[in-house]
XYZ file of C-alpha atoms in Angstrom:
591
model
C -23.694 15.305 16.076
C -22.003 11.857 16.605
C -21.020 10.027 13.271
C -18.226 7.917 11.761
C -15.537 9.581 9.670
C -16.930 7.943 6.632
C -20.267 9.069 7.333
C -19.099 12.563 7.742
C -17.102 12.260 4.384
C -20.330 11.069 2.538
C -22.776 13.555 4.182
C -20.222 16.262 2.894
C -20.559 14.798 -0.456
C -24.296 14.752 -0.421
C -24.219 18.514 0.789
C -22.466 19.367 -2.451
C -24.583 17.066 -4.572
C -21.812 14.821 -5.807
C -23.714 11.744 -7.232
C -21.019 10.169 -9.354
C -17.687 8.584 -8.515
C -15.261 7.023 -11.046
C -12.163 4.574 -10.202
C -11.488 1.070 -9.254
C -12.491 -0.223 -5.862
C -9.661 -0.774 -3.209
C -9.507 -1.778 0.514
C -8.591 1.807 1.695
C -11.730 3.362 0.356
C -14.132 0.638 1.143
C -15.495 2.365 4.485
C -16.917 5.073 2.078
C -17.839 2.970 -0.928
C -19.845 0.675 1.435
C -22.372 3.642 1.937
C -22.298 5.200 -1.457
C -25.693 3.220 -2.697
C -27.743 4.379 0.495
C -26.300 7.814 -0.099
C -27.315 8.135 -3.659
C -23.925 7.988 -5.007
C -23.004 5.852 -8.088
C -19.785 4.139 -8.257
C -18.534 3.643 -11.833
C -15.874 0.911 -11.603
C -13.722 1.262 -14.937
C -11.039 -1.030 -16.146
C -8.107 1.589 -15.744
C -8.093 4.571 -13.150
C -6.782 6.791 -15.793
C -9.773 5.998 -17.894
C -12.045 6.645 -14.983
C -10.430 10.135 -14.724
C -11.142 11.044 -18.263
C -14.795 9.616 -17.538
C -14.979 12.118 -14.625
C -13.745 14.930 -16.781
C -16.291 14.074 -19.592
C -19.189 13.880 -17.057
C -18.279 17.277 -15.453
C -17.779 19.147 -18.818
C -20.856 17.676 -20.265
C -23.015 18.589 -17.282
C -21.348 21.391 -15.394
C -21.696 19.169 -12.330
C -18.711 17.898 -10.306
C -17.859 14.358 -10.019
C -15.094 12.565 -8.122
C -12.214 10.066 -8.691
C -11.053 7.604 -6.023
C -9.211 4.218 -5.994
C -6.670 2.270 -3.745
C -3.886 4.068 -2.363
C -0.519 4.027 -4.064
C -0.658 2.418 -7.601
C -4.407 2.906 -7.963
C -3.978 6.556 -7.004
C -0.980 7.277 -9.395
C -2.872 5.864 -12.387
C -4.930 9.170 -11.969
C -2.088 11.491 -12.524
C -2.472 12.043 -16.373
C -6.224 12.388 -16.041
C -6.068 15.083 -13.182
C -3.436 17.093 -15.156
C -5.845 16.772 -18.275
C -8.642 18.010 -16.107
C -6.517 20.975 -14.902
C -5.866 22.279 -18.373
C -9.389 21.761 -19.278
C -10.432 23.827 -16.374
C -12.678 21.045 -14.919
C -13.615 21.318 -11.466
C -13.155 17.808 -10.027
C -12.795 16.203 -6.540
C -9.955 13.890 -6.242
C -10.003 11.548 -3.412
C -6.734 10.030 -2.397
C -6.872 7.462 0.329
C -3.314 7.243 1.938
C -1.398 4.723 3.594
C -1.903 4.500 7.285
C -0.085 7.133 9.575
C 0.682 4.377 11.743
C 3.252 3.012 9.069
C 3.890 5.824 6.890
C 7.672 6.242 6.118
C 8.411 2.452 6.672
C 8.255 1.707 3.016
C 5.016 -0.333 3.408
C 2.648 -1.789 0.880
C 1.314 0.487 -1.544
C 2.948 3.453 0.023
C 3.369 6.512 -1.924
C 3.891 10.351 -1.380
C 0.372 11.404 -3.114
C 0.436 14.829 -2.322
C 3.891 15.271 -4.116
C 2.772 13.320 -6.822
C -0.356 15.735 -7.751
C 1.221 19.058 -6.644
C 1.582 20.278 -10.173
C -1.867 18.767 -11.230
C -4.492 20.243 -8.926
C -5.469 23.863 -7.900
C -5.634 23.025 -4.293
C -4.583 20.020 -2.057
C -4.969 19.313 1.609
C -4.438 16.353 3.830
C -6.752 15.372 6.672
C -4.683 15.872 9.843
C -7.144 14.521 12.345
C -10.277 12.430 12.109
C -12.415 15.174 13.534
C -11.426 17.436 10.677
C -12.577 15.062 7.774
C -15.667 17.000 6.978
C -14.116 20.451 7.225
C -11.248 19.505 4.925
C -13.435 17.881 2.398
C -15.799 20.756 2.277
C -12.925 23.277 1.742
C -11.315 21.082 -0.959
C -14.730 20.954 -2.871
C -15.036 24.661 -2.616
C -11.740 25.501 -3.878
C -12.213 23.301 -6.920
C -15.401 25.159 -7.722
C -13.878 28.517 -7.220
C -10.877 27.773 -9.352
C -12.552 25.607 -11.975
C -9.944 22.904 -11.712
C -9.282 19.581 -9.969
C -8.608 19.528 -5.979
C -7.363 16.955 -3.922
C -8.098 15.481 -0.317
C -5.566 13.166 1.039
C -6.948 10.851 3.673
C -4.803 8.318 5.776
C -6.704 5.074 5.600
C -6.774 4.717 9.485
C -8.605 7.949 9.812
C -11.886 5.894 8.440
C -14.196 3.935 10.775
C -13.371 6.405 13.712
C -16.327 7.907 15.672
C -16.287 11.638 15.899
C -18.437 14.306 17.303
C -18.764 17.182 14.854
C -21.139 19.728 12.995
C -21.109 19.568 9.299
C -19.460 22.626 7.931
C -21.251 25.344 5.898
C -20.918 25.957 2.127
C -19.508 29.271 1.713
C -20.877 30.726 -1.769
C -19.071 33.550 -3.510
C -19.637 36.021 -6.377
C -17.345 35.713 -9.333
C -15.403 38.921 -10.137
C -16.853 41.162 -12.908
C -14.007 43.200 -13.802
C -12.600 46.654 -12.719
C -14.753 49.718 -13.759
C -11.602 51.406 -15.327
C -10.551 48.301 -17.209
C -14.225 47.766 -18.495
C -14.409 51.536 -19.596
C -11.022 51.172 -21.543
C -12.155 47.939 -23.210
C -15.468 49.504 -24.210
C -13.843 52.595 -25.660
C -11.440 50.344 -27.750
C -14.156 48.426 -29.216
C -16.327 51.535 -29.851
C -13.728 52.923 -31.941
C -12.561 49.774 -33.608
C -12.698 49.512 -37.440
C -12.500 45.725 -37.341
C -13.177 44.243 -34.027
C -12.895 40.545 -33.644
C -14.169 38.457 -30.707
C -12.149 35.345 -29.721
C -14.268 33.001 -27.439
C -12.369 30.459 -25.064
C -13.251 27.787 -22.640
C -14.484 30.317 -20.105
C -17.398 31.144 -22.332
C -18.540 27.655 -22.335
C -17.911 27.277 -18.479
C -19.475 30.562 -17.567
C -22.561 30.169 -19.701
C -21.426 33.313 -21.561
C -22.330 32.309 -25.103
C -25.635 34.450 -25.290
C -23.737 37.277 -23.801
C -20.919 37.070 -26.375
C -23.418 36.794 -29.122
C -25.219 40.014 -28.184
C -21.940 41.818 -27.950
C -20.688 40.552 -31.281
C -24.140 41.413 -32.936
C -23.888 44.822 -31.597
C -20.475 45.227 -33.079
C -21.077 43.119 -36.118
C -17.823 41.582 -35.298
C -16.638 37.931 -36.317
C -16.401 35.561 -33.604
C -13.508 32.835 -33.662
C -13.063 30.064 -30.999
C -9.943 28.773 -29.427
C -8.328 25.510 -30.211
C -10.645 22.633 -29.305
C -13.353 24.954 -28.370
C -15.662 24.860 -31.330
C -18.710 24.747 -29.036
C -18.000 28.055 -27.727
C -20.243 29.982 -30.207
C -23.335 28.723 -32.229
C -21.973 27.138 -35.660
C -25.087 28.268 -37.531
C -24.700 31.979 -36.522
C -23.550 34.360 -39.443
C -20.832 35.872 -37.374
C -19.137 32.528 -36.450
C -15.834 32.326 -38.110
C -14.666 28.946 -36.764
C -11.743 27.812 -34.496
C -8.379 28.993 -34.711
C -5.171 26.889 -34.418
C -4.110 23.656 -35.509
C -6.090 22.527 -38.649
C -8.743 25.106 -37.876
C -10.825 27.605 -39.838
C -8.967 29.369 -42.608
C -11.904 31.846 -42.476
C -11.299 32.551 -38.875
C -7.644 33.083 -39.598
C -8.227 35.480 -42.341
C -10.645 37.408 -40.477
C -8.752 37.859 -37.263
C -5.517 38.718 -39.087
C -7.499 41.986 -40.232
C -8.490 42.897 -36.613
C -7.542 46.271 -35.155
C -8.969 45.232 -31.628
C -9.539 41.532 -30.418
C -11.581 40.777 -27.301
C -10.240 37.497 -26.066
C -13.002 36.411 -23.803
C -12.603 33.726 -21.176
C -9.438 32.529 -22.837
C -5.833 32.308 -21.448
C -4.515 32.716 -25.102
C -3.072 29.320 -25.090
C -0.317 28.859 -27.933
C -2.099 26.324 -29.777
C -5.047 28.775 -30.344
C -2.556 31.269 -32.085
C 0.023 29.242 -33.724
C 0.289 29.594 -37.626
C -2.068 27.053 -39.596
C -2.008 26.189 -43.251
C 1.283 28.142 -43.423
C -0.593 31.406 -42.502
C 0.907 33.317 -39.427
C -2.513 35.075 -38.913
C -2.117 36.533 -35.462
C -2.524 40.296 -35.558
C 0.488 41.568 -33.881
C -0.542 45.271 -34.238
C -4.126 44.785 -32.998
C -4.929 45.985 -29.412
C -5.721 43.074 -27.375
C -8.310 42.963 -24.604
C -7.935 39.661 -22.456
C -10.713 38.394 -20.061
C -9.830 35.630 -17.802
C -11.011 34.616 -14.435
C -7.313 33.992 -13.272
C -5.296 37.095 -13.172
C -2.074 34.922 -13.469
C -2.885 34.079 -17.157
C -3.647 37.564 -18.430
C -0.709 38.763 -20.505
C 1.090 35.467 -20.225
C 1.339 34.547 -23.929
C 0.430 37.735 -25.899
C 0.941 41.409 -25.310
C -2.072 42.744 -23.854
C -3.483 46.306 -24.017
C -6.299 45.773 -21.363
C -6.646 42.972 -18.906
C -9.687 42.119 -17.147
C -9.985 39.750 -14.197
C -13.591 38.503 -14.304
C -16.343 36.103 -15.283
C -16.883 36.136 -19.111
C -20.609 36.554 -18.935
C -20.603 39.539 -16.574
C -17.793 41.187 -18.421
C -19.218 40.847 -21.908
C -22.642 42.156 -20.584
C -20.876 45.177 -19.019
C -18.686 45.977 -22.103
C -22.029 45.904 -24.240
C -23.598 48.238 -21.844
C -20.804 50.684 -22.125
C -20.223 50.816 -25.723
C -20.809 54.114 -27.542
C -23.913 54.757 -29.621
C -21.854 54.317 -32.702
C -19.957 51.308 -31.758
C -19.588 49.059 -34.920
C -20.986 51.573 -37.380
C -17.803 52.193 -39.196
C -17.591 49.789 -42.192
C -20.388 47.655 -40.838
C -21.776 46.589 -44.006
C -18.442 45.929 -45.617
C -17.339 43.948 -42.645
C -20.492 41.749 -42.686
C -20.012 41.362 -46.471
C -16.519 40.333 -45.943
C -17.414 37.839 -43.165
C -20.015 35.983 -45.437
C -17.763 35.923 -48.452
C -14.909 34.641 -46.449
C -16.875 31.967 -44.699
C -18.371 30.819 -47.958
C -15.037 30.517 -49.664
C -13.654 28.599 -46.699
C -16.635 26.116 -46.604
C -16.194 25.418 -50.300
C -12.582 24.867 -49.945
C -13.034 22.544 -46.977
C -15.715 20.489 -48.843
C -13.322 19.869 -51.499
C -10.299 19.063 -49.601
C -9.873 15.302 -50.352
C -6.304 14.739 -49.559
C -3.136 15.980 -47.558
C -0.300 17.734 -49.217
C 3.284 16.640 -48.976
C 6.118 19.037 -47.791
C 8.757 19.869 -50.362
C 11.133 16.979 -50.649
C 8.925 14.517 -49.031
C 6.490 12.064 -50.673
C 4.669 10.167 -47.984
C 1.196 11.102 -48.701
C 1.623 10.409 -52.529
C 2.912 6.983 -51.570
C 0.113 6.316 -49.197
C -2.492 7.164 -51.691
C -0.857 4.896 -54.241
C -0.742 2.153 -51.828
C -4.369 1.953 -50.853
C -6.245 3.802 -53.738
C -9.636 2.490 -52.890
C -9.392 3.490 -49.117
C -10.929 6.521 -47.623
C -8.647 9.577 -46.882
C -9.005 11.091 -43.356
C -10.894 14.027 -44.761
C -13.225 11.687 -46.645
C -13.882 10.049 -43.422
C -14.734 13.361 -41.652
C -17.179 14.205 -44.538
C -19.007 10.828 -44.249
C -19.171 11.555 -40.401
C -20.731 14.853 -40.763
C -23.501 13.444 -43.054
C -24.592 11.355 -40.015
C -23.736 13.072 -37.004
C -26.750 14.384 -35.154
C -26.816 18.156 -34.595
C -27.279 17.844 -30.820
C -24.649 15.133 -30.326
C -22.022 15.486 -27.755
C -18.699 14.350 -29.292
C -15.327 13.746 -27.981
C -11.985 13.608 -29.544
C -8.533 12.123 -28.932
C -4.890 13.220 -29.468
C -3.660 12.350 -32.910
C -3.288 13.126 -36.556
C -6.673 11.890 -37.852
C -8.563 13.558 -34.925
C -6.699 16.857 -35.481
C -7.308 16.766 -39.112
C -11.121 16.966 -38.068
C -10.673 20.203 -36.161
C -12.352 22.373 -38.596
C -15.515 20.170 -39.266
C -17.671 19.904 -36.192
C -19.715 22.924 -34.957
C -22.494 23.305 -32.379
C -25.511 25.190 -31.321
C -24.606 25.234 -27.677
C -21.908 24.720 -25.291
C -20.676 21.644 -23.454
C -20.900 19.593 -26.590
C -17.159 19.257 -27.618
C -14.749 17.196 -25.335
C -11.266 17.374 -26.582
C -8.299 16.203 -24.669
C -6.834 19.791 -24.131
C -3.428 21.136 -24.054
C -2.036 18.483 -21.833
C -2.668 16.353 -24.844
C -3.325 12.676 -23.470
C -3.912 9.805 -25.669
C -6.808 7.540 -24.757
C -9.325 10.383 -23.976
C -11.864 9.858 -26.500
C -13.825 6.748 -25.484
C -13.973 7.254 -21.696
C -14.661 11.101 -21.878
C -17.764 10.265 -23.902
C -18.725 7.519 -21.548
C -18.796 10.174 -18.831
C -20.583 12.545 -20.921
C -23.422 9.754 -21.480
C -23.697 9.059 -17.949
C -24.433 12.796 -17.401
C -26.654 13.139 -20.338
C -28.256 9.985 -20.780
C -30.868 11.208 -23.536
C -28.315 12.930 -25.724
C -26.530 10.826 -28.499
C -22.665 10.703 -27.997
C -20.078 10.020 -30.312
C -16.299 9.304 -29.523
C -13.357 9.809 -32.006
C -9.931 8.200 -31.689
C -6.959 7.333 -33.978
C -5.880 3.545 -33.600
C -2.887 4.374 -31.547
C -4.618 6.515 -28.971
C -7.471 4.090 -28.882
C -4.926 1.276 -27.953
C -4.643 3.061 -24.618
C -8.060 2.968 -23.634
C -9.277 -0.388 -25.319
C -9.441 -1.931 -21.913
C -12.388 -0.018 -21.111
C -14.348 -2.208 -23.684
C -14.245 -4.958 -20.975
C -16.035 -2.446 -18.552
C -18.712 -0.482 -20.442
C -20.717 -3.582 -21.720
C -22.316 -4.247 -18.404
C -25.968 -3.616 -18.129
C -25.711 -0.528 -15.791
C -23.299 1.347 -18.207
C -24.949 3.492 -20.858
C -24.688 2.879 -24.533
C -22.182 5.106 -26.660
C -20.785 5.111 -30.138
C -16.968 5.045 -30.714
C -15.421 5.759 -34.243
C -11.611 4.390 -34.468
C -9.669 5.906 -37.556
C -7.715 2.724 -38.458
C -4.784 3.139 -40.408
C -2.209 1.036 -38.420
C 0.262 3.873 -37.330
C 0.878 6.461 -34.828
C 0.291 9.251 -37.368
C 1.374 12.409 -35.698
C 4.773 10.911 -34.970
C 4.911 9.415 -38.355
C 4.421 12.841 -40.048
C 7.253 14.093 -37.838
C 9.405 11.381 -39.015
C 8.793 12.121 -42.488
C 9.693 15.821 -42.152
C 12.770 15.709 -40.007
C 13.942 12.088 -39.791
C 13.968 10.868 -43.449
C 11.346 8.422 -42.902
C 12.967 6.615 -40.112
C 9.818 5.221 -38.571
C 10.876 4.309 -34.994
C 7.995 2.922 -33.049
C 5.266 4.267 -35.396
C 3.821 1.124 -36.778
C 0.869 -0.882 -35.270
C -0.176 -4.540 -35.584
C -2.341 -4.999 -38.728
C -3.529 -8.454 -37.233
C -5.564 -6.535 -34.566
C -9.323 -5.845 -35.071
C -10.970 -3.378 -32.785
C -14.275 -4.155 -34.031
C -13.373 -7.825 -33.150
C -12.344 -6.992 -29.668
C -15.682 -5.193 -29.240
C -17.582 -8.206 -30.252
C -15.671 -10.282 -27.957
C -16.679 -7.978 -25.221
C -20.214 -8.288 -26.158
C -20.704 -4.991 -27.754
C -21.362 -4.262 -31.446
C -18.280 -4.062 -33.782
C -18.491 -2.617 -37.357
C -15.914 -2.213 -40.175
C -16.543 0.719 -42.597
C -14.303 0.701 -45.683
C -16.279 3.497 -47.943
C -17.774 6.761 -47.133
C -21.219 5.401 -47.526
C -20.495 2.512 -45.294
C -19.244 4.917 -42.598
C -22.124 7.413 -42.987
C -24.700 4.432 -42.698
C -22.758 2.529 -39.958
C -22.852 5.991 -37.811
C -26.433 6.506 -38.369
C -27.318 3.085 -37.363
C -25.088 3.331 -34.181
C -26.655 6.451 -33.112
C -30.123 4.892 -33.505
C -28.844 1.708 -31.665
C -27.714 4.113 -28.782
C -31.533 4.601 -27.945
C -31.854 0.607 -27.501
C -28.842 0.350 -25.255
C -26.450 -1.064 -28.091
C -22.783 0.275 -27.767
C -21.108 0.256 -31.202
C -17.436 0.486 -32.116
C -17.002 1.569 -35.680
C -13.654 0.819 -37.325
C -13.032 3.412 -40.204
C -10.506 2.104 -42.465
C -8.648 4.852 -43.823
C -5.253 5.083 -45.747
C -2.057 6.418 -44.188
C -2.080 10.112 -45.392
C -0.727 12.373 -42.799
C -1.951 15.821 -41.859
C 0.052 18.788 -40.691
C 2.431 18.157 -37.890
C 1.398 19.355 -34.456
C 4.489 21.548 -33.749
C 6.419 22.865 -36.653
C 7.824 25.593 -34.218
C 9.167 22.919 -31.671
C 11.284 20.720 -34.157
C 14.130 21.053 -36.748
C 16.299 18.703 -38.825
C 18.936 17.168 -36.974
C 22.547 16.973 -38.060
C 25.244 14.390 -37.322
C 28.342 15.938 -35.413
C 30.180 13.222 -33.510
C 28.311 10.437 -35.339
C 26.762 7.106 -34.016
C 28.205 3.668 -34.605
C 26.885 0.314 -33.296
C 30.341 -0.862 -32.801
C 30.690 1.544 -29.962
C 27.874 -0.643 -27.841
C 29.514 -2.260 -24.769
C 27.794 -5.237 -23.576
C 26.793 -5.255 -19.834
C 28.340 -8.027 -17.687
C 25.010 -8.881 -15.949
C 25.055 -10.734 -12.443
């Protein structure tokens, strides 16, 4: 069939059902964007490509459907790097389309020229450049299939002079595949370990959400009467109302989960690479059960045994593996100490719930006084934990929420729970700032009838604030965004109090800036909440306003208390050896 290369490109997108593209328009992509509309593809033109990438991540994580990122070659494409690497560690299958400078002039240092394949080599699971116009559809089809197979972003690089060419091709076939279900010997060994376990614990990761394995993990946990913990930032990997749910591990997670998993003799790590943030000590508790036998299930064999000593490794789909293990359990599996274990799960959860509900303030480390001073400076302002409790009072149970990187968002790690997967969009282990707003916008595009609420600290939000200039247009859906306003980069400030004697370099923000005012200037609704009651009421109204197409930004005014540092394990107090003196500075001569 004769067609143009851009027609071949878009027809391949249609074959795969890719209906949404995120980015900023550029001349190099215009041949395909010109035919997006008749193809049924919506182009969401954001304010910055990095935010567009986060929108694509949020859309795909909320829906399970692939979306794409595209922009102008060179600087437009390089703005995607952070978002693509974020999606890689979020295990999000995305299509990255990178129009390239023309083959005719590549290597001459021309306008907007960049080695785009090298820029993304460490950010994608697969990348390929189109080598001839006749291979446009073939390469694109393969890149999309690789993204699906690896559950990660994949890149197609297209020299811009390969568009607007007439070719004679057949569109390629989509080759389906069956995900591995684990080897029989490994499944038998895992079932035997769990059948004889005195205190089995299940640890659900992102693979449980991505693979639709929550019901299968629930059936297995119920058969064993095993508590179920979730990995860091995967609070939606098990129903929060279930009596076996013990909460998230890791930074500012659930003490109940930490206490229960510390007693495990067998841990089934289901659909998780056991990333370090999911097992680091929390609240001063080194809870990981070093003597327990670990069964690790992951679709990627390279990640099994990478961070923890593993007794049994199973390469497979979390849903299929959980179901197979359940079928292979002995008739007495879970019987030993079942009643005592269930009672312990209940009492441990109850004790933690009571403690969490009474936690108003952050503690200071010995020798530091910042949190005490912060409370004294603004005694009438909400603390971060007060703000989170106020939010919980108004947050709809069915809502999709997003979080950002930062101290106040991290303090909230233990609070939200969900009844189903694909509800909690956190920035993940690449840890980018500016994720909260754009990711929840992407989620709303994919789930227009579900309430969405984004969360950011004021430092991180400053990176995404430009999106307020884009999302107020009539074609964009309404969202709610909460900004924790304390005028500081909190995570870095906590590091400064602990290891650098309150030497706050670059941690202070401009107190004259009003994010609510900026929202209003962009035609959106901006609200300031100073008390718990005001915050609860503002959020309830904002969620209601979403139904009427009104986007609301809520500035939650909080004091400057600081939660736990992200990485006690990665820092230590410096000592002076040679010494530094400003007198040693030599002036440059200039030109």
